[in-house]
Amino acid sequence: DTITSTVEKRRTCAWYEPFENFYDGILQVANMQSFFKEHSAGFHTAKAKGIWKEYTESYYQMDTYYRLFHLSFQKSLETSNILLDDLFKHVVDKVEGLYTHWFLGELGNNWSDVCADELATYGKVLEVPQQEEFYRSRIKTSDTKVFVIISDAMRYEVAATMAEQLQRETQSKVSISSMQSIFPSITKFGMAALLPHKELTVEVRNDVLTVLADGQSTASSYRDKILKSDNPENVAVKYNDIITMKRAERSELVKGKDKVVYIYHDTIDEASHTSDTAVFSACDKAISELKNLVRIIVNEFGGTNILITADHGFLYTYSPLTEDDKVDKTSFNGMEKVNSSEAGREGTLGCVEYGRRYAIMQKGAQPNYLLPVKFLGGKTEFEGFAPRESIRIKMNGGGMNFVHGGISLQEMVVPVIEYHYLRNDSMEYKRNKQKYDTKPVTVNLLSANRKISNMIFSLNLYQKDAVSANREAATYQVYFTDENGKQISDVQKIIADKTSDNGAERTFRCQFNLKSLKYSNTATYYLVIADEQGLQMPQREPFQIDIAFAVDEFDFFS
């Protein structure tokens, strides 16, 4: 509470900007602490489906707070401040304890316990939509043209942030749901699961495990062919190709009666190969690229139905991992020699392929310390295994902090954003115009008294609506003028971005100083509430000023 109220006061100050990153960072710490207080007893849900629901409705927000904190921290390293740098690095230690050890540890422990049986028996969590069913359930059943954007490694919390922004910034109906990624939650399996197929199988080709859809390779160069095998009018394209094309070329690409257009986007996963610390800023970049892509689809392709999803999520922790966070591959039965790049592969016995968060092994293998996960419905000669919680498998090379492939909620919960653009003439839009038109929130005067009797005084104002899907934040300047519009007080700034449904939490107390002038108790003065962007007409509230001793009556300085 102290952090929140302090940041609230400071961010309207003149010197706020040079310290913005520090304030933004500690504000996320306040959010994390508030989440911790709410769940301090830990996580003790008895059913896997129950935790899944909790995660997709509220727990995921902790991942968002952590991401936003680290974005602020990374930016603060670019604008260093000798007095604050070390202190902020102590805050990082606190955040790591809260997120990595408490949140990922406690939630991961509860999740690993309750999903273990279902994953071992079925390879999936029951009663949760499956990624493998995506094409059958979402595309096949659609009677209109569908654009599908697949963003590599866009985890659920990043998609939730984007869904909110799309709802607020565009005339649309947006909803977000989830599905469980196929195991292991890595690109070649996730991308294959999203393609049309009756059955997925694997085959070892040139010492590499290859994923096949109905016997056909699902590598990126074959995806267009697989889509066309279901419907010749389907097409698969890459985001990078679309974005660099001229408009005429783009139109040529998708014109005709295409049933489904798959667009592959890879900003987050690509950044992870450059540097672990680049991942969170890549999430921001991905959101803005995808919002732009949605605009292109709507404005240039005339698309109204868009699905945005991912192949898998990811786990990311900033702090260096200790030995307790890793499991040694030599403890796997039958694994003596393994060469590894992103994935390892071994001969006849033991491990076929492994990553930091999964291992695919020959049937009959029983590795220590790993949980069994039924692999591709048990129809292959291999078995799947994953470490508990956020533990990593030891491998040569870097890439310890950003990982995927395992069974944590952050890796397995795959988002599905359904985006429907609403044309002005659509029935849905006409019927619910108020709901879909986004307007800035307004600020009104709360104080009933309209008489000023002091040179320095305070007034209460309130933000009428909470910031929500169709109400966006706004900044207001509040000041007093005489009846000719001449300013007679200092200017107070109100950043109206409160999201609380509780009206009391959306109030602002502003202190004003009148200029040293002679005021008439019969004249009318005005409180002006002006939108900083100038998008709305300023509000004017009439006031009387009746000060017993006006400044000029006793001019001691003449």
Coordinates of C-alpha atoms in Angstrom, one line a residue:
D1 CA 0.0 0.0 0.0
T2 CA 2.9 2.4 0.9
I3 CA 4.6 1.7 -2.5
T4 CA 1.3 2.2 -4.4
S5 CA 0.4 5.5 -2.8
T6 CA 3.9 6.8 -3.0
V7 CA 4.2 6.1 -6.7
E8 CA 0.8 7.5 -7.2
K9 CA 1.9 10.8 -5.6
R10 CA 5.3 11.0 -7.4
R11 CA 4.3 10.2 -10.9
T12 CA 2.6 13.6 -11.4
C13 CA 5.8 15.4 -10.2
A14 CA 8.1 17.3 -12.6
W15 CA 11.2 15.1 -11.8
Y16 CA 9.3 11.8 -12.2
E17 CA 10.7 10.9 -15.7
P18 CA 14.4 10.3 -14.9
F19 CA 13.3 7.8 -12.2
E20 CA 10.3 6.3 -14.1
N21 CA 11.9 2.8 -14.5
F22 CA 12.6 2.6 -10.7
Y23 CA 9.0 3.6 -9.9
D24 CA 7.5 1.2 -12.5
G25 CA 9.7 -1.6 -11.1
I26 CA 8.7 -1.2 -7.5
L27 CA 5.1 -0.8 -8.4
Q28 CA 5.3 -4.3 -9.9
V29 CA 6.8 -5.5 -6.6
A30 CA 3.8 -4.1 -4.8
N31 CA 1.6 -6.1 -7.2
M32 CA 3.6 -9.2 -6.5
Q33 CA 3.4 -8.6 -2.7
S34 CA -0.3 -8.1 -2.9
F35 CA -0.6 -11.4 -4.9
F36 CA 1.6 -13.1 -2.2
K37 CA -0.6 -11.8 0.6
E38 CA -3.7 -13.2 -1.1
H39 CA -2.1 -16.7 -1.6
S40 CA 0.3 -16.8 1.4
A41 CA -1.1 -20.1 2.5
G42 CA 0.3 -21.6 -0.8
F43 CA -1.5 -23.5 -3.5
H44 CA -3.4 -26.6 -2.5
T45 CA -5.9 -27.3 -5.4
A46 CA -6.8 -31.0 -5.5
K47 CA -7.5 -31.4 -9.3
A48 CA -5.4 -30.6 -12.3
K49 CA -8.3 -29.0 -14.1
G50 CA -8.9 -26.8 -11.1
I51 CA -5.4 -25.4 -11.1
W52 CA -5.6 -24.9 -14.8
K53 CA -8.7 -22.8 -14.4
E54 CA -7.1 -20.8 -11.5
Y55 CA -4.0 -20.2 -13.6
T56 CA -5.8 -19.0 -16.7
E57 CA -8.1 -16.7 -14.6
S58 CA -5.8 -15.2 -12.1
Y59 CA -2.5 -16.9 -11.3
Y60 CA -1.0 -16.0 -14.7
Q61 CA -0.9 -12.3 -13.5
M62 CA 2.1 -13.1 -11.3
D63 CA 4.0 -14.0 -14.5
T64 CA 3.0 -10.6 -15.9
Y65 CA 4.1 -8.7 -12.8
Y66 CA 7.5 -10.5 -13.0
R67 CA 7.9 -9.7 -16.7
L68 CA 7.0 -6.0 -16.2
F69 CA 9.4 -5.7 -13.3
H70 CA 12.3 -7.1 -15.3
L71 CA 11.5 -4.8 -18.2
S72 CA 11.8 -1.9 -15.9
F73 CA 15.0 -3.3 -14.3
Q74 CA 16.6 -3.8 -17.8
K75 CA 15.7 -0.2 -18.8
S76 CA 17.1 1.1 -15.4
L77 CA 20.5 -0.4 -16.4
E78 CA 20.6 1.9 -19.4
T79 CA 19.9 5.0 -17.3
S80 CA 22.0 4.2 -14.3
N81 CA 21.8 6.2 -11.1
I82 CA 24.6 6.0 -8.6
L83 CA 22.4 6.4 -5.6
L84 CA 19.7 3.9 -6.7
D85 CA 21.4 1.2 -8.7
D86 CA 22.6 -1.0 -5.9
L87 CA 19.4 -0.6 -4.0
F88 CA 17.4 -1.7 -7.1
K89 CA 19.6 -4.7 -7.4
H90 CA 18.6 -5.7 -3.8
V91 CA 15.0 -5.4 -5.0
V92 CA 15.8 -7.9 -7.8
D93 CA 16.9 -10.4 -5.1
K94 CA 13.6 -9.9 -3.3
V95 CA 11.6 -10.4 -6.5
E96 CA 13.6 -13.6 -7.5
G97 CA 12.8 -15.0 -4.0
L98 CA 9.1 -14.2 -4.4
Y99 CA 8.7 -15.4 -8.0
T100 CA 11.2 -18.2 -8.5
H101 CA 11.2 -19.8 -5.1
W102 CA 7.7 -19.1 -3.8
F103 CA 5.5 -18.8 -6.8
L104 CA 7.1 -21.2 -9.3
G105 CA 8.2 -23.5 -6.4
E106 CA 4.8 -23.7 -4.6
L107 CA 2.6 -23.6 -7.7
G108 CA 4.9 -26.0 -9.6
N109 CA 4.9 -28.4 -6.7
N110 CA 1.1 -28.4 -6.4
W111 CA 0.8 -28.8 -10.2
S112 CA 3.4 -31.5 -10.5
D113 CA 1.6 -33.5 -7.8
V114 CA -1.9 -33.3 -9.1
C115 CA -1.3 -33.6 -12.9
A116 CA 1.3 -36.5 -12.6
D117 CA -1.2 -39.4 -12.8
E118 CA -3.2 -37.9 -15.7
L119 CA 0.0 -37.1 -17.7
A120 CA 1.4 -40.6 -17.0
T121 CA -1.9 -42.4 -18.0
Y122 CA -3.2 -40.1 -20.8
G123 CA -0.4 -37.8 -21.7
K124 CA -2.8 -34.9 -21.1
V125 CA -4.9 -33.1 -18.5
L126 CA -8.5 -34.3 -18.8
E127 CA -11.3 -31.9 -19.5
V128 CA -8.9 -29.3 -20.9
P129 CA -9.0 -28.4 -24.7
Q130 CA -6.0 -30.0 -26.5
Q131 CA -3.7 -28.3 -29.0
E132 CA -3.9 -31.4 -31.2
E133 CA -7.7 -30.7 -31.7
F134 CA -7.1 -27.1 -32.7
Y135 CA -7.6 -27.5 -36.5
R136 CA -10.5 -30.0 -36.1
S137 CA -12.4 -27.9 -33.5
R138 CA -11.6 -24.3 -34.5
I139 CA -10.9 -24.3 -38.2
K140 CA -12.8 -27.2 -39.8
T141 CA -16.0 -26.0 -38.2
S142 CA -15.7 -22.4 -39.3
D143 CA -18.0 -21.3 -42.2
T144 CA -15.9 -18.2 -42.9
K145 CA -12.4 -17.5 -43.9
V146 CA -10.1 -17.7 -40.9
F147 CA -6.7 -16.1 -40.4
V148 CA -4.5 -18.0 -37.9
I149 CA -1.5 -16.2 -36.4
I150 CA 0.9 -18.6 -34.6
S151 CA 3.5 -16.8 -32.5
D152 CA 6.4 -19.0 -31.4
A153 CA 6.7 -19.2 -27.6
M154 CA 4.0 -16.6 -26.9
R155 CA 2.9 -17.7 -23.5
Y156 CA -0.5 -17.2 -22.0
E157 CA 0.2 -14.1 -19.9
V158 CA 1.7 -12.2 -22.9
A159 CA -1.4 -13.1 -25.0
A160 CA -3.7 -11.9 -22.1
T161 CA -1.9 -8.5 -22.2
M162 CA -2.3 -8.3 -26.0
A163 CA -6.0 -9.3 -25.8
E164 CA -6.7 -6.4 -23.4
Q165 CA -5.0 -3.9 -25.7
L166 CA -6.7 -5.2 -28.9
Q167 CA -10.1 -4.9 -27.1
R168 CA -9.4 -1.3 -26.1
E169 CA -7.7 -0.1 -29.3
T170 CA -9.8 -1.6 -32.0
Q171 CA -13.5 -2.0 -32.8
S172 CA -13.7 -5.6 -32.0
K173 CA -15.0 -8.5 -29.9
V174 CA -12.0 -10.2 -28.3
S175 CA -11.9 -13.3 -26.1
I176 CA -9.1 -15.4 -24.8
S177 CA -9.2 -19.1 -23.9
S178 CA -6.5 -21.8 -23.5
M179 CA -5.5 -25.2 -24.6
Q180 CA -2.9 -27.7 -23.5
S181 CA 0.2 -27.9 -25.6
I182 CA 1.3 -31.3 -26.9
F183 CA 4.2 -32.9 -25.0
P184 CA 7.0 -32.1 -25.3
S185 CA 6.2 -28.4 -25.4
I186 CA 8.8 -27.5 -28.1
T187 CA 8.4 -25.9 -31.6
K188 CA 8.5 -29.0 -33.8
F189 CA 5.8 -30.8 -31.8
G190 CA 3.6 -27.7 -31.2
M191 CA 3.7 -26.6 -34.8
A192 CA 2.8 -30.1 -36.0
A193 CA -0.1 -30.3 -33.5
L194 CA -1.7 -27.1 -35.0
L195 CA -1.7 -28.5 -38.6
P196 CA -4.5 -30.6 -40.1
H197 CA -3.9 -34.3 -39.4
K198 CA -5.5 -37.6 -38.4
E199 CA -2.5 -38.8 -36.5
L200 CA 0.9 -37.5 -35.4
T201 CA 3.9 -40.0 -35.4
V202 CA 7.6 -39.7 -35.0
E203 CA 10.5 -41.2 -36.8
V204 CA 14.3 -41.0 -36.3
R205 CA 15.8 -39.5 -39.5
N206 CA 19.5 -38.8 -39.7
D207 CA 19.8 -39.2 -35.9
V208 CA 17.0 -36.6 -35.4
L209 CA 13.5 -37.2 -34.1
T210 CA 11.1 -36.0 -36.9
V211 CA 7.4 -35.3 -36.3
L212 CA 5.1 -36.5 -39.0
A213 CA 1.4 -35.6 -39.7
D214 CA -0.2 -38.6 -41.4
G215 CA 3.3 -39.7 -42.5
Q216 CA 4.4 -36.4 -43.9
S217 CA 7.1 -34.2 -42.4
T218 CA 5.9 -31.1 -40.6
A219 CA 9.1 -29.1 -40.9
S220 CA 8.4 -25.4 -41.8
S221 CA 8.9 -25.9 -45.6
Y222 CA 6.2 -28.6 -45.6
R223 CA 3.4 -26.7 -43.7
D224 CA 1.9 -25.1 -46.7
K225 CA 1.6 -28.5 -48.4
I226 CA 0.0 -30.1 -45.4
L227 CA -2.6 -27.2 -45.1
K228 CA -3.4 -27.6 -48.8
S229 CA -3.8 -31.3 -48.5
D230 CA -6.9 -30.5 -46.4
N231 CA -8.1 -27.7 -48.6
P232 CA -6.3 -26.6 -51.8
E233 CA -7.2 -23.0 -51.0
N234 CA -5.4 -22.9 -47.7
V235 CA -2.1 -21.1 -47.5
A236 CA 0.8 -20.8 -45.0
V237 CA 3.0 -17.7 -44.9
K238 CA 5.7 -16.2 -42.7
Y239 CA 5.2 -12.9 -40.9
N240 CA 8.5 -11.6 -42.1
D241 CA 7.5 -12.2 -45.7
I242 CA 4.1 -10.4 -45.3
I243 CA 5.5 -7.4 -43.5
T244 CA 8.1 -6.6 -46.1
M245 CA 5.8 -7.1 -49.1
K246 CA 4.1 -4.2 -51.0
R247 CA 0.3 -4.0 -50.7
A248 CA -0.3 -5.5 -54.2
E249 CA 2.0 -8.5 -53.4
R250 CA 0.2 -9.1 -50.1
S251 CA -3.2 -9.0 -51.8
E252 CA -2.0 -11.5 -54.4
L253 CA -0.8 -13.8 -51.6
V254 CA -4.2 -14.2 -50.0
K255 CA -6.7 -13.3 -52.7
G256 CA -9.3 -15.8 -53.9
K257 CA -11.4 -18.1 -51.7
D258 CA -8.7 -19.1 -49.2
K259 CA -10.3 -21.1 -46.4
V260 CA -7.5 -20.6 -43.8
V261 CA -4.4 -18.5 -43.8
Y262 CA -1.7 -19.6 -41.4
I263 CA 0.8 -16.8 -40.5
Y264 CA 4.0 -17.8 -38.6
H265 CA 5.5 -15.2 -36.3
D266 CA 8.8 -15.7 -34.4
T267 CA 10.0 -12.8 -32.3
I268 CA 10.0 -14.2 -28.7
D269 CA 11.7 -17.5 -29.4
E270 CA 14.2 -16.0 -31.8
A271 CA 15.2 -13.4 -29.1
S272 CA 15.9 -16.3 -26.7
H273 CA 18.6 -17.6 -29.0
T274 CA 20.4 -14.2 -28.9
S275 CA 20.3 -13.6 -25.1
D276 CA 18.2 -14.8 -22.2
T277 CA 17.7 -11.2 -21.0
A278 CA 16.3 -10.1 -24.4
V279 CA 13.2 -12.3 -23.9
F280 CA 10.9 -9.9 -22.0
S281 CA 11.6 -6.9 -24.3
A282 CA 10.9 -9.3 -27.2
C283 CA 7.4 -10.0 -25.6
D284 CA 6.6 -6.3 -25.9
K285 CA 7.9 -6.2 -29.4
A286 CA 5.8 -9.2 -30.3
I287 CA 2.6 -7.6 -29.0
S288 CA 3.1 -4.5 -31.1
E289 CA 4.0 -6.5 -34.2
L290 CA 1.0 -8.7 -33.8
K291 CA -1.4 -5.8 -33.2
N292 CA 0.0 -4.2 -36.4
L293 CA -0.5 -7.6 -38.3
V294 CA -4.2 -7.6 -37.1
R295 CA -4.7 -4.1 -38.5
I296 CA -3.2 -5.3 -41.9
I297 CA -5.5 -8.4 -42.0
V298 CA -8.5 -6.2 -41.2
N299 CA -7.7 -3.2 -43.5
E300 CA -5.9 -4.9 -46.4
F301 CA -7.2 -8.4 -46.5
G302 CA -10.7 -7.7 -45.3
G303 CA -10.4 -10.3 -42.6
T304 CA -12.8 -10.3 -39.7
N305 CA -12.1 -13.6 -38.0
I306 CA -8.6 -14.0 -36.6
L307 CA -7.2 -16.6 -34.2
I308 CA -3.9 -15.9 -32.4
T309 CA -2.2 -18.8 -30.8
A310 CA 1.2 -20.3 -30.1
D311 CA 3.1 -23.6 -30.3
H312 CA 4.2 -23.6 -26.7
G313 CA 4.9 -21.2 -23.8
F314 CA 8.1 -20.8 -21.7
L315 CA 9.6 -20.6 -18.3
Y316 CA 11.9 -17.8 -17.5
T317 CA 13.9 -16.9 -14.4
Y318 CA 16.4 -14.2 -14.2
S319 CA 18.5 -15.4 -11.3
P320 CA 21.3 -17.9 -11.9
L321 CA 20.3 -21.5 -11.2
T322 CA 21.7 -23.4 -8.3
E323 CA 22.6 -27.1 -8.4
D324 CA 19.3 -27.8 -6.7
D325 CA 17.5 -26.4 -9.8
K326 CA 19.1 -29.0 -12.1
V327 CA 18.9 -32.8 -12.6
D328 CA 21.9 -34.6 -13.9
K329 CA 21.4 -36.6 -17.1
T330 CA 23.8 -39.3 -15.9
S331 CA 21.1 -40.3 -13.5
F332 CA 18.9 -41.4 -16.5
N333 CA 19.1 -45.2 -16.8
G334 CA 21.0 -46.3 -19.9
M335 CA 22.4 -42.8 -20.8
E336 CA 26.1 -42.8 -20.9
K337 CA 27.0 -40.9 -24.0
V338 CA 24.9 -38.1 -25.3
N339 CA 25.8 -35.3 -27.7
S340 CA 23.6 -32.2 -27.5
S341 CA 22.8 -29.1 -29.4
E342 CA 19.3 -27.9 -28.7
A343 CA 18.3 -31.5 -28.3
G344 CA 20.4 -34.6 -27.6
R345 CA 20.2 -37.9 -29.3
E346 CA 21.7 -41.4 -28.5
G347 CA 21.9 -44.8 -30.0
T348 CA 19.9 -48.0 -29.3
L349 CA 19.6 -47.7 -25.5
G350 CA 18.3 -44.9 -23.3
C351 CA 17.7 -41.4 -24.5
V352 CA 16.5 -40.6 -28.0
E353 CA 16.2 -36.8 -27.6
Y354 CA 16.3 -34.5 -24.6
G355 CA 16.2 -30.8 -23.8
R356 CA 16.4 -28.8 -20.6
R357 CA 12.8 -29.7 -19.8
Y358 CA 12.0 -33.0 -21.4
A359 CA 13.5 -36.4 -22.4
I360 CA 12.2 -38.8 -25.0
M361 CA 13.5 -42.3 -24.2
Q362 CA 13.3 -45.9 -25.5
K363 CA 10.4 -48.0 -24.1
G364 CA 11.2 -49.5 -20.8
A365 CA 13.5 -46.7 -19.6
Q366 CA 12.9 -45.6 -16.1
P367 CA 15.0 -42.5 -15.4
N368 CA 15.3 -41.3 -11.8
Y369 CA 13.9 -37.9 -10.8
L370 CA 11.7 -37.5 -13.9
L371 CA 7.9 -37.8 -14.2
P372 CA 6.6 -40.1 -17.0
V373 CA 4.3 -38.4 -19.6
K374 CA 2.5 -40.7 -22.1
F375 CA 4.1 -39.8 -25.4
L376 CA 1.8 -39.3 -28.5
G377 CA -0.9 -41.5 -27.0
G378 CA 1.5 -44.4 -26.4
K379 CA 1.5 -45.4 -30.0
T380 CA 5.3 -45.1 -30.6
E381 CA 8.3 -47.1 -29.4
F382 CA 9.3 -44.2 -27.2
E383 CA 8.3 -42.8 -23.8
G384 CA 8.3 -39.2 -22.5
F385 CA 9.6 -37.8 -19.3
A386 CA 9.8 -34.4 -17.7
P387 CA 11.4 -32.8 -14.6
R388 CA 9.1 -31.6 -11.8
E389 CA 8.4 -27.9 -11.0
S390 CA 10.9 -25.6 -12.8
I391 CA 13.9 -28.0 -12.6
R392 CA 16.2 -28.1 -15.6
I393 CA 18.1 -31.1 -17.1
K394 CA 21.9 -30.5 -17.2
M395 CA 23.2 -29.9 -20.7
N396 CA 26.2 -28.2 -22.2
G397 CA 25.9 -24.7 -23.5
G398 CA 23.9 -21.7 -22.3
G399 CA 20.1 -21.1 -22.4
M400 CA 19.4 -22.1 -18.8
N401 CA 17.1 -19.2 -17.9
F402 CA 14.7 -19.3 -20.8
V403 CA 13.4 -22.9 -21.3
H404 CA 10.4 -24.8 -22.6
G405 CA 9.5 -28.4 -23.4
G406 CA 8.3 -29.4 -19.9
I407 CA 5.0 -29.6 -18.1
S408 CA 4.8 -26.4 -16.1
L409 CA 1.7 -24.3 -16.6
Q410 CA 3.9 -21.5 -18.1
E411 CA 5.0 -23.9 -20.8
M412 CA 1.8 -25.9 -21.4
V413 CA -0.9 -23.4 -21.2
V414 CA -1.3 -22.2 -24.8
P415 CA -3.4 -19.1 -25.4
V416 CA -6.1 -18.8 -28.1
I417 CA -7.2 -15.3 -28.8
E418 CA -10.4 -15.1 -30.9
Y419 CA -10.6 -11.7 -32.6
H420 CA -13.7 -10.6 -34.5
Y421 CA -13.6 -7.2 -36.2
L422 CA -16.9 -5.4 -36.0
R423 CA -17.8 -3.4 -39.1
N424 CA -19.9 -0.3 -38.5
D425 CA -22.8 -2.0 -40.3
S426 CA -22.7 -5.3 -38.4
M427 CA -25.7 -6.1 -36.2
E428 CA -23.5 -6.9 -33.2
Y429 CA -21.9 -3.4 -33.4
K430 CA -25.2 -1.6 -33.9
R431 CA -26.8 -3.4 -31.0
N432 CA -23.9 -2.8 -28.6
K433 CA -22.3 0.4 -29.8
Q434 CA -21.8 1.6 -26.2
K435 CA -19.9 -1.6 -25.3
Y436 CA -17.5 -1.5 -28.3
D437 CA -16.8 2.2 -28.7
T438 CA -13.7 3.0 -26.6
K439 CA -13.7 6.3 -24.9
P440 CA -11.2 7.9 -22.4
V441 CA -12.3 7.8 -18.7
T442 CA -13.6 11.1 -17.4
V443 CA -12.7 12.9 -14.2
N444 CA -15.3 14.9 -12.2
L445 CA -15.3 17.1 -9.1
L446 CA -16.4 15.3 -6.0
S447 CA -16.3 18.1 -3.4
A448 CA -19.7 19.7 -2.9
N449 CA -18.4 23.0 -1.7
R450 CA -18.1 25.6 -4.5
K451 CA -16.6 28.4 -2.3
I452 CA -12.9 29.1 -1.8
S453 CA -11.8 31.0 1.3
N454 CA -8.1 30.3 1.4
M455 CA -5.2 30.9 -1.0
I456 CA -4.1 27.3 -0.5
F457 CA -6.8 24.6 -0.5
S458 CA -7.6 21.0 -1.5
L459 CA -10.3 19.5 -3.6
N460 CA -11.4 15.9 -4.2
L461 CA -12.0 14.6 -7.7
Y462 CA -12.9 11.2 -8.9
Q463 CA -12.5 9.0 -12.0
K464 CA -16.1 8.2 -13.1
D465 CA -15.4 4.7 -14.7
A466 CA -12.7 2.1 -14.1
V467 CA -10.3 1.6 -17.0
S468 CA -11.6 -1.5 -18.8
A469 CA -12.1 -3.0 -22.3
N470 CA -13.8 0.1 -23.7
R471 CA -12.6 2.7 -21.3
E472 CA -9.0 3.8 -21.7
A473 CA -6.8 5.8 -19.3
A474 CA -6.4 9.5 -19.8
T475 CA -4.3 12.3 -18.2
Y476 CA -6.0 15.6 -17.1
Q477 CA -4.7 19.0 -16.2
V478 CA -6.8 20.7 -13.5
Y479 CA -6.5 24.4 -12.7
F480 CA -8.6 27.6 -12.0
T481 CA -9.3 30.5 -14.3
D482 CA -11.2 33.8 -14.1
E483 CA -14.3 34.3 -16.2
N484 CA -12.1 35.5 -19.2
G485 CA -10.2 32.2 -19.1
K486 CA -7.0 33.6 -17.6
Q487 CA -5.2 31.1 -15.3
I488 CA -5.2 32.1 -11.6
S489 CA -3.8 29.0 -10.0
D490 CA -1.0 26.4 -10.4
V491 CA -1.8 23.3 -12.6
Q492 CA -2.3 19.8 -11.0
K493 CA -2.0 16.7 -13.1
I494 CA -4.3 13.7 -12.7
I495 CA -3.4 10.4 -14.3
A496 CA -6.7 8.6 -14.5
D497 CA -5.8 5.0 -15.0
K498 CA -7.5 3.3 -12.1
T499 CA -8.9 -0.2 -12.8
S500 CA -10.6 -0.8 -9.4
D501 CA -14.4 -1.3 -9.4
N502 CA -14.5 0.3 -6.0
G503 CA -15.3 4.0 -6.5
A504 CA -13.4 5.1 -3.3
E505 CA -10.2 3.8 -4.8
R506 CA -10.7 6.0 -7.9
T507 CA -10.5 9.4 -6.0
F508 CA -7.8 12.0 -6.3
R509 CA -7.0 14.8 -3.8
C510 CA -5.4 17.8 -5.4
Q511 CA -4.0 20.8 -3.6
F512 CA -4.2 24.2 -5.4
N513 CA -2.3 27.5 -4.8
L514 CA -4.0 30.7 -6.0
K515 CA -1.9 33.4 -7.5
S516 CA -1.4 36.6 -5.5
L517 CA -4.2 38.6 -7.1
K518 CA -7.2 40.6 -5.9
Y519 CA -10.3 38.4 -6.0
S520 CA -13.9 39.6 -6.0
N521 CA -16.5 37.7 -4.0
T522 CA -19.1 38.6 -6.6
A523 CA -17.2 37.4 -9.7
T524 CA -17.4 33.8 -11.0
Y525 CA -14.2 31.7 -11.3
Y526 CA -13.9 28.3 -12.9
L527 CA -12.3 25.0 -12.1
V528 CA -11.1 23.6 -15.5
I529 CA -10.6 19.9 -16.0
A530 CA -8.8 19.6 -19.4
D531 CA -7.8 16.4 -21.2
E532 CA -4.0 16.7 -21.8
Q533 CA -4.4 15.2 -25.3
G534 CA -7.2 17.7 -26.2
L535 CA -9.5 15.0 -27.4
Q536 CA -12.4 16.1 -25.2
M537 CA -14.0 19.5 -24.4
P538 CA -12.7 20.8 -21.1
Q539 CA -15.2 20.7 -18.2
R540 CA -15.7 24.0 -16.3
E541 CA -17.1 24.1 -12.8
P542 CA -18.1 27.6 -11.4
F543 CA -16.6 28.7 -8.1
Q544 CA -16.8 31.7 -5.8
I545 CA -13.6 33.1 -4.2
D546 CA -14.2 34.9 -0.9
I547 CA -10.9 35.6 0.9
A548 CA -11.2 37.8 4.0
F549 CA -7.8 39.6 3.4
A550 CA -7.0 39.8 -0.3
V551 CA -3.3 39.9 -1.0
D552 CA -3.1 43.4 -2.4
E553 CA -5.0 45.0 0.5
F554 CA -1.9 44.8 2.7
D555 CA 1.1 45.1 0.4
F556 CA 4.0 45.0 2.8
F557 CA 6.5 44.9 -0.1
S558 CA 5.7 48.2 -1.9

